[in-house]
Amino acid sequence: MTMTAKEFILTLEDVDKTFDGFKAISGLTFYMDVGELRTIIGPNGAGKSTMLDLITGRTRPDRGKIEFGRDTDLTGLNEYQINRLGIGRKFQTPSVYTDHTVFENLLLSLPGTRSVWEALFSRVTRAQRDRIDELLQITRLAGQVGTKAGALAHGQKQRLEIGMLLAQDAKLLLVDEPTAGMTDEETARTGELLLSLAGTHSLIVIEHDMAFVRQIARKVTVLHQGSVLCEGTVDEVQNNEQVVEVYLGRKHDPKRHL
Amino acid sequence: MPPRRNHLEFWGVAVASLVVLVVLPCLNAFPSESSALHVSNFTINLYGKYLCYAALAISIDLLWGYTGLLSLGQCLFFSLGGYALGMHLMLMIGKLGQYHSDLPDFMVFLGYPRLPAHWVPFRHFWFAAAAVVWVPGLVALVFGFLAFRSRIRGVYFAILTQALTYAACLMFFRNDFTFGGNNGLTDFKFILGHDLRSAATQRSLYICTGLLLLGTYLLCRWLTTTRFGKLQRAIRDSENRVLFSGYATANFKLFIFVLSAMLAGLAGALYVPQVGIINPSEMGTDKSLEAVVWVAVGGRGTLVGPVLGAVIVNALKSWATRAYPDLWLLFLGGLFILVTVFLPKGIIGLPGQLRQLRNRCSAVRPPAAKGSDFALAADPGLAEHE
């Protein structure tokens, strides 16, 4: 690989990860451009979530290179250090602070104030209020600013969590199944939100819902048995024989699923 | 609803403080003993003990209710604070002990040639007073650092804290551990030159305890309003989200664990001169479990709840251990089961629960069936435990 001209936001090369003898990730090599919106699909157990765990420091690779931006090595860092570099992660099940209001959820996600001491004595500034207002507009939660997050509808929680990633000023957003459990309308709106973020942010979206993938996908990566099976546009991927076989092997109807 | 509740809490705390800190001590000091208004020394002493327990309960709730860390070893820190001040009080007995020696009685009895080196600085009150805070703090710091760095959470954390206090309890039981073995430290005579048996000294200690409790309450009240306090509850509800938002959650948990150990140590230090003894049984796992029950009964995740729980359960204990001495533990266990099943938010949450129940009853017509269900469910649970 000699692509020195282009700058990658994320580089994974020859990454291996084994859990109790099970090769979750094997020889994974993956490059992503700055500002790209990349969709990752793959059957269950293909290693999608493990890949996110490796990038965010939740688990460490046995072997291989994981770099953020030009040359920041991520393999030795832990979750909060990696987050502070500008990598935000949205979990599959919405995880928001249920006992806090929408405002407080966003406030706790704003950058700065990460030490115990600062947390004891910091106050909310004018600039922070303005930023929260802005985020409320983007996520269309302005009407729920004082509502406890635990009382929000499922789709609103998902949007709030995306808002929290934006509040962190994350450059790279890792979004795990953002539409799980959403209505069609919510799904479409979430798609619009993610599309509007591409360019200014880099995004990796893991998704199962192919209608949604069609809505947002520019470039799709298919993972299978812990490595990249193929990459391309939605149509290219759907017509790839290997991909069809992988899904067929798992007794899925490829026409319906892809 | 929250502003009204805050109002209620403010006035409740203000009135309770006035009664505890001013009215009761005055009624102890001024009316003659024959007067109907007189509050006896025994009562003041007993309430002083309750107030110590209440401060301990707040320290547990700070961990359990607010941060989601269930510590089953909080009485270790309470006892360490008690031992630190107890050591000073032992050295203040002077030659008035049974053996008329400069050494504490148990050391003479066990044949110590001289005072062990680590006892020497405890001659100074200031040193002992500092140790009341830093010894529990240091133990919590070391234990917490190891536990939180290894990401020990939930039930595993609870079990480890219980093991810690049990191990400490076994160590303190040993006679060669230089802390008086199973008899502990007792027969105190003076504190800062004042006779511990005098009513005035006991009254002052009682007032100090009241002030400590009020101070603890105000500190925690302030803490909950800061961003730190918000992060505490965020860690409780979704620790991963906090971790993946760039916070080193281990540091936050360590800070609150150490702070709560220090608060428990202070409560223990005031407990010892009022009760007159500290021994290793105070570190037993049963004591820590009992303290957790107070918090559950009062209502965790609130600051008034643990205080109410500590006072009510201990008042109940004072009565039950006199009326039915053998049944107290069954009472306690039954109470815990009842509260866990029927009052998840404790006494503090009861009005809200009743309101909900009433709303449901008025919405759905036949409420009688619901009521009998509850009664049926309650009985077998208790019977099983007897």
XYZ file of C-alpha atoms in Angstrom:
644
model
C 0.000 0.000 0.000
C 1.657 3.207 -1.088
C -1.042 5.852 -0.987
C 0.956 8.612 0.622
C -0.938 11.353 -1.177
C -4.204 10.783 0.653
C -4.703 11.320 4.360
C -6.499 8.610 6.271
C -8.481 9.293 9.411
C -8.211 5.652 10.386
C -5.778 2.916 9.479
C -5.953 -0.738 10.515
C -3.295 -3.081 9.177
C -3.029 -6.843 9.738
C -4.964 -6.734 12.979
C -5.595 -10.004 14.829
C -7.700 -10.596 17.889
C -8.433 -13.973 19.421
C -10.851 -14.662 22.276
C -10.330 -18.032 23.965
C -9.164 -19.611 20.737
C -11.878 -17.974 18.611
C -10.430 -15.717 15.926
C -12.765 -12.735 16.105
C -10.531 -10.584 13.899
C -7.896 -12.008 11.597
C -5.650 -10.052 9.276
C -8.022 -7.103 9.166
C -6.793 -4.254 6.997
C -8.991 -1.195 6.647
C -8.426 2.387 5.517
C -10.779 5.308 5.779
C -10.524 8.816 4.324
C -11.080 12.010 6.256
C -14.717 13.094 6.019
C -15.900 9.754 4.687
C -19.139 8.042 5.679
C -18.432 4.321 5.651
C -21.028 1.657 6.199
C -19.974 -1.737 7.504
C -22.164 -4.770 7.065
C -21.637 -8.448 7.657
C -23.342 -11.488 9.125
C -23.524 -12.028 12.860
C -20.152 -12.825 14.349
C -18.287 -11.234 11.454
C -16.350 -9.087 13.930
C -18.072 -5.737 13.448
C -18.488 -4.875 17.110
C -15.066 -6.311 17.959
C -13.605 -4.004 15.368
C -15.171 -1.026 17.150
C -13.922 -2.386 20.484
C -10.395 -2.491 19.078
C -10.562 1.048 17.718
C -11.972 2.496 20.947
C -9.568 0.715 23.286
C -12.070 -1.581 24.894
C -9.937 -4.540 23.878
C -6.364 -4.640 22.644
C -5.246 -6.365 19.446
C -2.934 -9.370 19.647
C -1.089 -8.072 16.618
C -1.303 -5.331 14.014
C -1.417 -1.584 13.613
C -4.297 0.752 14.517
C -3.672 4.422 13.825
C -5.798 7.530 14.059
C -5.073 10.420 11.702
C -1.550 10.663 10.394
C 0.326 8.652 13.006
C -1.378 8.400 16.387
C -1.017 4.809 17.581
C -4.201 3.706 19.355
C -3.131 0.227 20.442
C -1.610 1.290 23.766
C -4.338 3.716 24.809
C -7.478 3.126 26.859
C -11.060 4.207 26.262
C -11.006 7.690 27.712
C -7.647 8.588 26.169
C -8.866 7.498 22.746
C -12.093 9.437 23.222
C -10.132 12.571 24.060
C -8.302 12.275 20.739
C -11.651 12.746 19.001
C -13.156 9.293 18.539
C -16.743 9.044 19.737
C -18.707 5.823 19.970
C -22.422 5.248 19.973
C -23.484 1.965 21.465
C -25.950 -0.457 19.956
C -28.437 -0.073 22.794
C -28.854 3.629 23.469
C -26.792 4.498 26.505
C -27.689 7.874 27.888
C -27.801 9.080 31.470
C -31.389 8.177 32.279
C -31.591 10.120 35.533
C -30.339 13.341 33.919
C -32.158 15.804 31.701
C -31.351 16.123 28.024
C -29.523 19.359 28.840
C -27.364 17.651 31.471
C -26.626 14.731 29.161
C -25.231 17.125 26.591
C -23.447 19.223 29.215
C -21.540 16.233 30.571
C -20.445 15.392 27.034
C -18.986 18.817 26.164
C -15.198 18.864 25.907
C -13.009 20.137 28.744
C -13.716 19.430 32.428
C -12.440 15.884 32.526
C -10.569 15.832 35.858
C -12.148 15.347 39.280
C -11.010 18.764 40.419
C -12.475 20.591 37.420
C -15.719 18.673 37.793
C -16.056 19.902 41.372
C -15.636 23.571 40.626
C -16.567 24.193 36.990
C -19.624 26.216 36.086
C -21.726 26.270 32.941
C -20.503 29.043 30.667
C -22.452 31.130 28.169
C -20.552 29.491 25.301
C -21.488 26.039 26.581
C -25.168 26.988 26.760
C -25.025 28.244 23.179
C -23.339 25.054 22.025
C -26.001 22.961 23.764
C -28.732 25.022 22.076
C -27.072 24.376 18.744
C -26.898 20.613 19.440
C -30.548 20.597 20.465
C -31.419 22.065 17.065
C -29.289 19.530 15.182
C -30.786 16.575 17.025
C -34.287 18.116 17.098
C -34.587 17.711 20.846
C -35.124 21.383 21.751
C -38.609 20.593 23.030
C -37.258 17.968 25.428
C -34.406 19.987 26.921
C -35.661 19.573 30.491
C -36.951 16.012 30.114
C -35.146 13.211 31.865
C -33.427 11.046 29.269
C -35.023 7.958 30.773
C -38.445 9.301 29.774
C -37.566 9.855 26.096
C -38.873 7.711 23.270
C -36.451 5.170 21.846
C -35.671 7.181 18.728
C -35.132 10.338 20.760
C -32.638 8.498 22.959
C -30.721 7.381 19.873
C -30.635 10.967 18.601
C -29.580 12.241 22.005
C -26.671 9.829 22.071
C -25.555 11.009 18.631
C -25.879 14.559 19.970
C -23.636 13.594 22.859
C -20.958 12.406 20.430
C -21.216 15.703 18.585
C -20.963 17.548 21.894
C -17.653 15.795 22.485
C -16.354 17.381 19.245
C -15.578 13.906 17.971
C -13.845 13.905 14.582
C -14.547 10.242 13.979
C -17.965 8.872 14.956
C -18.421 5.139 15.351
C -22.110 4.387 15.197
C -23.291 0.879 16.021
C -26.748 0.043 14.602
C -28.289 3.476 15.037
C -31.711 2.461 13.761
C -32.298 -0.651 15.871
C -35.825 -0.525 17.206
C -36.784 2.624 15.290
C -39.880 3.315 13.243
C -39.430 3.875 9.509
C -39.825 7.590 9.888
C -37.287 7.773 12.692
C -34.928 5.650 10.623
C -35.159 8.011 7.667
C -34.569 11.038 9.883
C -31.558 9.425 11.510
C -30.221 8.740 8.034
C -30.579 12.410 7.129
C -28.790 13.396 10.324
C -25.853 11.087 9.629
C -25.625 12.253 5.998
C -25.548 15.878 7.132
C -22.611 15.110 9.413
C -20.473 13.444 6.733
C -17.794 15.727 5.360
C -17.323 17.725 8.519
C -17.000 14.460 10.429
C -15.822 11.003 9.501
C -18.326 8.266 10.276
C -18.358 4.507 10.501
C -21.886 3.133 10.628
C -22.588 -0.503 11.364
C -26.013 -1.504 10.126
C -28.197 -4.487 9.333
C -31.166 -2.722 7.791
C -30.443 -2.736 4.041
C -33.027 -0.081 3.228
C -31.177 2.214 5.592
C -27.820 1.222 4.104
C -29.165 2.170 0.679
C -30.231 5.562 2.049
C -26.889 6.516 3.544
C -24.203 4.359 1.978
C -21.551 5.708 -0.310
C -18.913 3.085 0.278
C -19.731 -0.232 1.938
C -17.301 -2.612 3.595
C -18.370 -6.222 4.083
C -16.770 -8.018 7.015
C -16.678 -11.792 7.172
C -14.892 -13.984 9.710
C -12.892 -11.087 11.042
C -11.535 -9.640 7.821
C -12.698 -7.548 4.869
C -14.523 -9.615 2.269
C -15.040 -6.776 -0.197
C -15.566 -3.061 -0.492
C -17.521 -0.968 -2.944
C -20.842 0.738 -3.640
C -24.053 -0.871 -2.495
C -24.704 -2.296 -5.952
C -21.198 -3.658 -6.338
C -21.382 -5.334 -2.972
C -24.809 -6.781 -3.616
C -23.692 -8.350 -6.872
C -20.459 -9.732 -5.458
C -20.602 -13.514 -5.639
C -18.612 -14.078 -2.472
C -20.945 -11.830 -0.532
C -23.991 -13.653 -1.828
C -22.383 -16.930 -0.886
C -21.604 -15.766 2.643
C -25.168 -14.768 3.219
C -26.464 -17.895 1.439
C -24.242 -20.072 3.566
C -26.031 -18.677 6.521
C -29.401 -19.557 5.024
C -30.354 -16.006 4.241
C -32.165 -15.047 1.119
C -29.609 -12.742 -0.509
C -32.193 -10.940 -2.630
C -34.210 -10.023 0.389
C -31.336 -9.339 2.686
C -29.117 -7.334 0.347
C -42.545 18.371 42.057
C -38.790 18.690 42.757
C -38.894 22.338 43.951
C -41.642 21.524 46.467
C -39.689 18.570 47.710
C -36.571 20.733 48.051
C -38.585 23.169 50.115
C -39.826 20.384 52.314
C -36.313 19.021 52.704
C -34.903 22.448 53.537
C -37.417 23.097 56.295
C -37.222 19.539 57.553
C -33.465 19.737 57.907
C -33.646 23.218 59.468
C -36.183 22.157 62.105
C -34.400 18.877 62.817
C -31.096 20.722 63.227
C -32.670 23.161 65.642
C -34.173 20.379 67.731
C -31.050 18.212 67.721
C -28.461 20.935 68.166
C -30.262 23.429 70.430
C -33.489 22.177 71.996
C -32.386 18.739 73.205
C -29.041 19.876 74.683
C -30.814 22.760 76.469
C -33.441 20.394 77.861
C -30.605 18.196 79.084
C -28.644 21.034 80.661
C -31.195 23.349 82.259
C -34.384 21.778 83.656
C -33.892 19.899 86.934
C -33.848 16.114 86.676
C -37.277 15.844 88.267
C -38.819 18.128 85.637
C -41.016 16.570 82.948
C -39.072 18.530 80.325
C -35.718 17.111 81.332
C -33.910 15.003 78.744
C -31.769 12.417 80.503
C -28.064 11.881 79.989
C -28.904 8.389 78.811
C -31.130 9.773 76.055
C -28.523 12.299 74.918
C -25.936 9.542 74.810
C -28.248 7.249 72.870
C -29.159 9.959 70.343
C -25.476 10.793 69.953
C -24.920 7.205 68.897
C -27.790 7.404 66.402
C -26.329 10.565 64.901
C -22.980 8.799 64.380
C -24.814 6.002 62.614
C -26.682 8.535 60.494
C -23.410 10.087 59.317
C -22.125 6.593 58.510
C -25.318 5.928 56.550
C -24.822 9.059 54.439
C -21.298 7.926 53.625
C -22.682 4.591 52.416
C -25.356 6.255 50.339
C -22.782 8.517 48.720
C -21.273 5.322 47.325
C -24.290 3.099 46.844
C -27.183 5.404 46.087
C -25.280 8.044 44.154
C -22.429 6.184 42.466
C -23.783 2.640 42.281
C -20.900 1.218 44.322
C -22.233 -1.091 47.000
C -19.646 -1.214 49.765
C -20.211 -3.905 52.371
C -17.164 -2.822 54.327
C -17.956 0.708 55.342
C -17.795 -0.158 59.044
C -14.089 -0.852 58.590
C -13.505 2.833 57.961
C -15.882 3.755 60.776
C -13.887 1.503 63.133
C -10.507 2.747 61.932
C -11.587 6.282 62.779
C -12.772 4.989 66.134
C -9.513 3.167 66.837
C -7.447 6.235 65.910
C -9.201 8.383 68.503
C -9.433 5.429 70.898
C -5.648 5.124 70.919
C -5.350 8.728 72.000
C -7.985 8.246 74.705
C -6.126 5.147 75.985
C -2.967 7.175 76.424
C -4.921 9.902 78.241
C -5.915 7.459 80.999
C -2.446 7.947 82.477
C -1.793 6.117 85.719
C -5.491 5.826 86.534
C -5.746 2.342 84.992
C -5.970 -0.950 86.876
C -2.190 -1.396 86.914
C -1.311 2.261 87.638
C 1.158 2.212 84.763
C 1.864 4.711 81.973
C 1.090 1.897 79.559
C -2.518 1.054 78.689
C -3.813 -1.809 80.838
C -3.894 -4.414 78.082
C -0.240 -3.767 77.282
C 0.764 -4.311 80.906
C -1.334 -7.448 81.006
C 0.283 -8.780 77.824
C 3.754 -7.886 79.085
C 4.777 -5.077 76.731
C 8.062 -3.536 77.908
C 7.263 -0.121 76.441
C 4.759 1.686 74.240
C 4.991 0.437 70.597
C 6.479 3.078 68.289
C 3.292 3.579 66.254
C 1.388 4.413 69.447
C 3.749 7.201 70.493
C 2.494 10.040 68.248
C -1.083 9.330 69.372
C -0.253 11.118 72.646
C -1.012 14.289 70.673
C -4.669 14.966 70.106
C -3.997 16.703 66.802
C -2.174 13.644 65.487
C -5.018 11.339 66.468
C -7.586 13.741 65.015
C -5.713 13.784 61.701
C -5.354 9.987 61.759
C -9.140 9.698 62.135
C -9.344 11.030 58.595
C -6.175 9.935 56.855
C -5.961 6.335 58.049
C -9.369 5.327 56.624
C -8.638 7.548 53.623
C -5.328 5.818 52.950
C -6.779 2.312 53.289
C -9.592 3.306 50.910
C -7.099 4.863 48.509
C -4.945 1.743 48.260
C -7.864 -0.693 48.114
C -9.870 1.520 45.742
C -6.907 2.107 43.458
C -6.367 -1.617 43.012
C -10.063 -2.445 42.688
C -11.015 0.333 40.277
C -7.887 -0.051 38.155
C -8.787 -3.714 37.709
C -12.322 -2.597 36.785
C -13.958 -4.544 39.567
C -17.625 -3.639 39.550
C -20.991 -4.519 40.953
C -21.346 -7.594 43.097
C -17.623 -8.386 42.856
C -16.792 -5.043 44.380
C -19.309 -5.641 47.164
C -17.797 -9.052 47.952
C -14.261 -7.673 47.969
C -15.145 -4.877 50.393
C -16.757 -7.446 52.643
C -13.634 -9.614 52.483
C -11.506 -6.591 53.303
C -13.418 -5.725 56.445
C -13.510 -9.375 57.509
C -9.743 -9.708 57.081
C -9.194 -6.528 59.091
C -11.564 -7.794 61.763
C -9.568 -11.038 62.122
C -6.324 -9.093 62.373
C -7.629 -6.774 65.060
C -8.862 -9.779 67.025
C -5.280 -10.951 67.453
C -3.703 -9.949 70.757
C -0.301 -9.439 69.131
C -1.658 -6.838 66.699
C -1.106 -4.174 69.445
C -4.688 -2.882 69.403
C -6.030 -4.718 72.413
C -7.239 -7.890 70.688
C -10.833 -8.907 71.189
C -11.332 -6.549 74.147
C -10.388 -3.586 72.031
C -9.833 -0.216 73.634
C -11.949 0.864 76.603
C -12.048 2.458 80.076
C -11.470 5.907 78.623
C -11.292 8.678 81.199
C -10.527 12.026 79.594
C -10.820 13.832 76.287
C -8.858 17.078 75.970
C -8.690 17.211 79.774
C -12.461 16.840 80.246
C -13.930 13.998 82.239
C -15.750 11.678 79.834
C -18.195 10.636 82.554
C -19.512 14.152 83.086
C -22.822 15.151 81.527
C -21.316 18.339 80.082
C -18.623 16.439 78.173
C -21.109 13.954 76.804
C -23.416 16.802 75.807
C -20.582 18.520 73.968
C -19.727 15.306 72.144
C -23.373 14.937 71.209
C -23.439 18.488 69.799
C -20.214 17.805 67.882
C -21.834 14.732 66.367
C -24.879 16.778 65.378
C -22.596 19.323 63.731
C -20.672 16.575 61.944
C -23.911 15.142 60.593
C -25.119 18.561 59.462
C -21.730 19.261 57.877
C -21.745 15.897 56.105
C -25.246 16.566 54.842
C -24.367 20.033 53.553
C -21.163 18.803 51.907
C -23.031 16.033 50.102
C -25.876 18.387 49.189
C -23.353 20.705 47.585
C -21.594 17.796 45.900
C -24.789 16.678 44.184
C -25.200 20.104 42.587
C -21.715 20.114 41.038
C -20.781 18.557 37.743
C -18.958 15.953 39.812
C -22.233 14.993 41.440
C -23.881 14.699 38.052
C -21.037 12.474 36.872
C -21.449 10.292 39.953
C -25.021 9.517 38.973
C -23.993 9.161 35.329
C -21.445 6.522 36.359
C -24.170 4.766 38.324
C -26.558 4.728 35.342
C -24.167 4.157 32.458
C -20.523 3.852 33.349
C -19.469 2.890 29.836
C -20.990 6.037 28.405
C -18.952 8.125 30.874
C -15.787 6.181 30.122
C -16.320 6.542 26.379
C -16.934 10.262 26.858
C -13.343 10.809 27.938
C -13.657 10.582 31.719
C -11.284 8.381 33.675
C -14.128 6.920 35.721
C -11.706 5.070 38.015
C -10.435 8.415 39.344
C -13.951 9.613 40.033
C -14.862 6.433 41.867
C -11.618 6.529 43.814
C -12.269 10.101 44.926
C -15.741 9.327 46.188
C -14.607 6.088 47.848
C -11.853 7.891 49.757
C -14.137 10.785 50.685
C -16.797 8.469 52.005
C -14.180 6.475 53.982
C -13.027 9.717 55.608
C -16.575 10.702 56.507
C -17.138 7.251 58.002
C -13.886 7.619 59.973
C -15.065 10.911 61.462
C -18.362 9.366 62.476
C -16.506 6.459 64.098
C -14.222 8.812 66.010
C -17.179 10.565 67.610
C -18.882 7.245 68.279
C -16.077 5.858 70.449
C -15.976 8.428 73.308
C -19.782 8.348 73.533
C -20.041 4.574 73.628
C -16.882 4.171 75.667
C -15.416 1.228 73.763
C -14.141 0.159 70.377
C -13.410 -3.480 69.589
C -12.990 -5.579 66.443
C -16.617 -6.692 66.394
C -17.441 -3.197 65.076
C -15.631 -4.229 61.877
C -17.578 -7.456 61.536
C -19.335 -8.008 58.241
C -22.710 -8.026 60.019
C -22.283 -4.399 61.136
C -21.608 -3.214 57.604
C -24.575 -5.158 56.281
C -26.776 -3.648 58.948
C -25.676 -0.172 57.904
C -26.611 -0.975 54.309
C -30.079 -1.963 55.541
C -30.505 1.464 57.197
C -29.841 3.117 53.841
C -32.232 0.800 52.018
C -34.949 1.393 54.601
C -34.550 5.172 54.532
C -34.260 5.471 50.775
C -31.048 5.394 48.809
C -30.103 8.059 46.361
C -31.366 10.709 48.754
C -29.551 12.434 51.609
C -32.378 12.552 54.127
C -33.268 8.899 53.574
C -30.145 7.352 55.126
C -30.467 9.605 58.178
C -34.087 8.585 58.681
C -33.236 4.949 58.075
C -30.332 4.934 60.540
C -32.361 6.577 63.291
C -35.539 4.556 62.765
C -33.860 1.150 62.452
C -31.660 1.793 65.472
C -34.539 3.049 67.551
C -36.348 -0.132 66.561
C -33.258 -2.107 67.482
C -33.019 -0.445 70.902
C -36.602 -1.458 71.571
C -36.448 -4.946 70.022
C -33.203 -5.993 71.676
C -34.855 -5.254 75.023
C -38.278 -6.717 74.261
C -37.259 -9.680 72.050
C -33.486 -10.028 72.341
C -33.275 -13.241 70.291
C -35.405 -12.072 67.410
C -33.606 -8.894 66.400
C -31.704 -10.396 63.462
C -34.917 -11.909 62.136
C -36.582 -8.516 62.420
C -33.721 -6.948 60.533
C -33.729 -9.571 57.794
C -37.503 -9.371 57.454
C -37.343 -5.598 57.293
C -34.749 -5.760 54.543
C -36.848 -8.189 52.510
C -39.984 -6.095 53.003
C -38.240 -2.920 51.942
C -36.540 -4.487 48.931
C -39.768 -5.998 47.664
C -42.310 -3.322 48.537
C -40.400 -0.098 49.098
C -37.573 0.027 46.553
C -37.194 3.727 47.247
C -37.407 3.358 51.008
C -39.414 5.467 53.419
C -38.597 8.602 51.454
C -40.192 7.109 48.357
C -43.336 5.992 50.190
C -45.460 9.125 49.573
C -44.694 8.964 45.860
C -45.549 5.270 45.767
C -48.839 5.840 47.594
C -49.719 8.630 45.191
C -49.034 6.322 42.251
C -51.088 3.566 43.817
C -53.989 5.946 44.418
C -53.834 7.190 40.833
C -53.861 3.630 39.565
C -56.737 2.713 41.883
C -58.828 5.656 40.754
C -58.053 4.865 37.104
C -58.845 1.144 37.332
C -61.991 0.453 39.329
C -61.534 -2.700 41.399
C -58.686 -1.904 43.771
C -59.518 -4.624 46.306
C -57.894 -7.424 44.292
C -54.648 -5.513 44.121
C -54.553 -5.028 47.861
C -55.072 -8.688 48.699
C -52.356 -9.683 46.231
C -49.908 -7.621 48.192
C -50.943 -9.134 51.492
C -50.584 -12.662 50.133
C -47.176 -11.968 48.689
C -45.959 -10.485 51.950
C -46.812 -13.416 54.198
C -44.952 -16.387 52.710
C -41.798 -14.319 52.393
C -41.790 -13.619 56.100
C -42.837 -17.097 57.129
C -39.991 -18.585 55.125
C -37.522 -16.486 57.008
C -38.640 -17.332 60.529
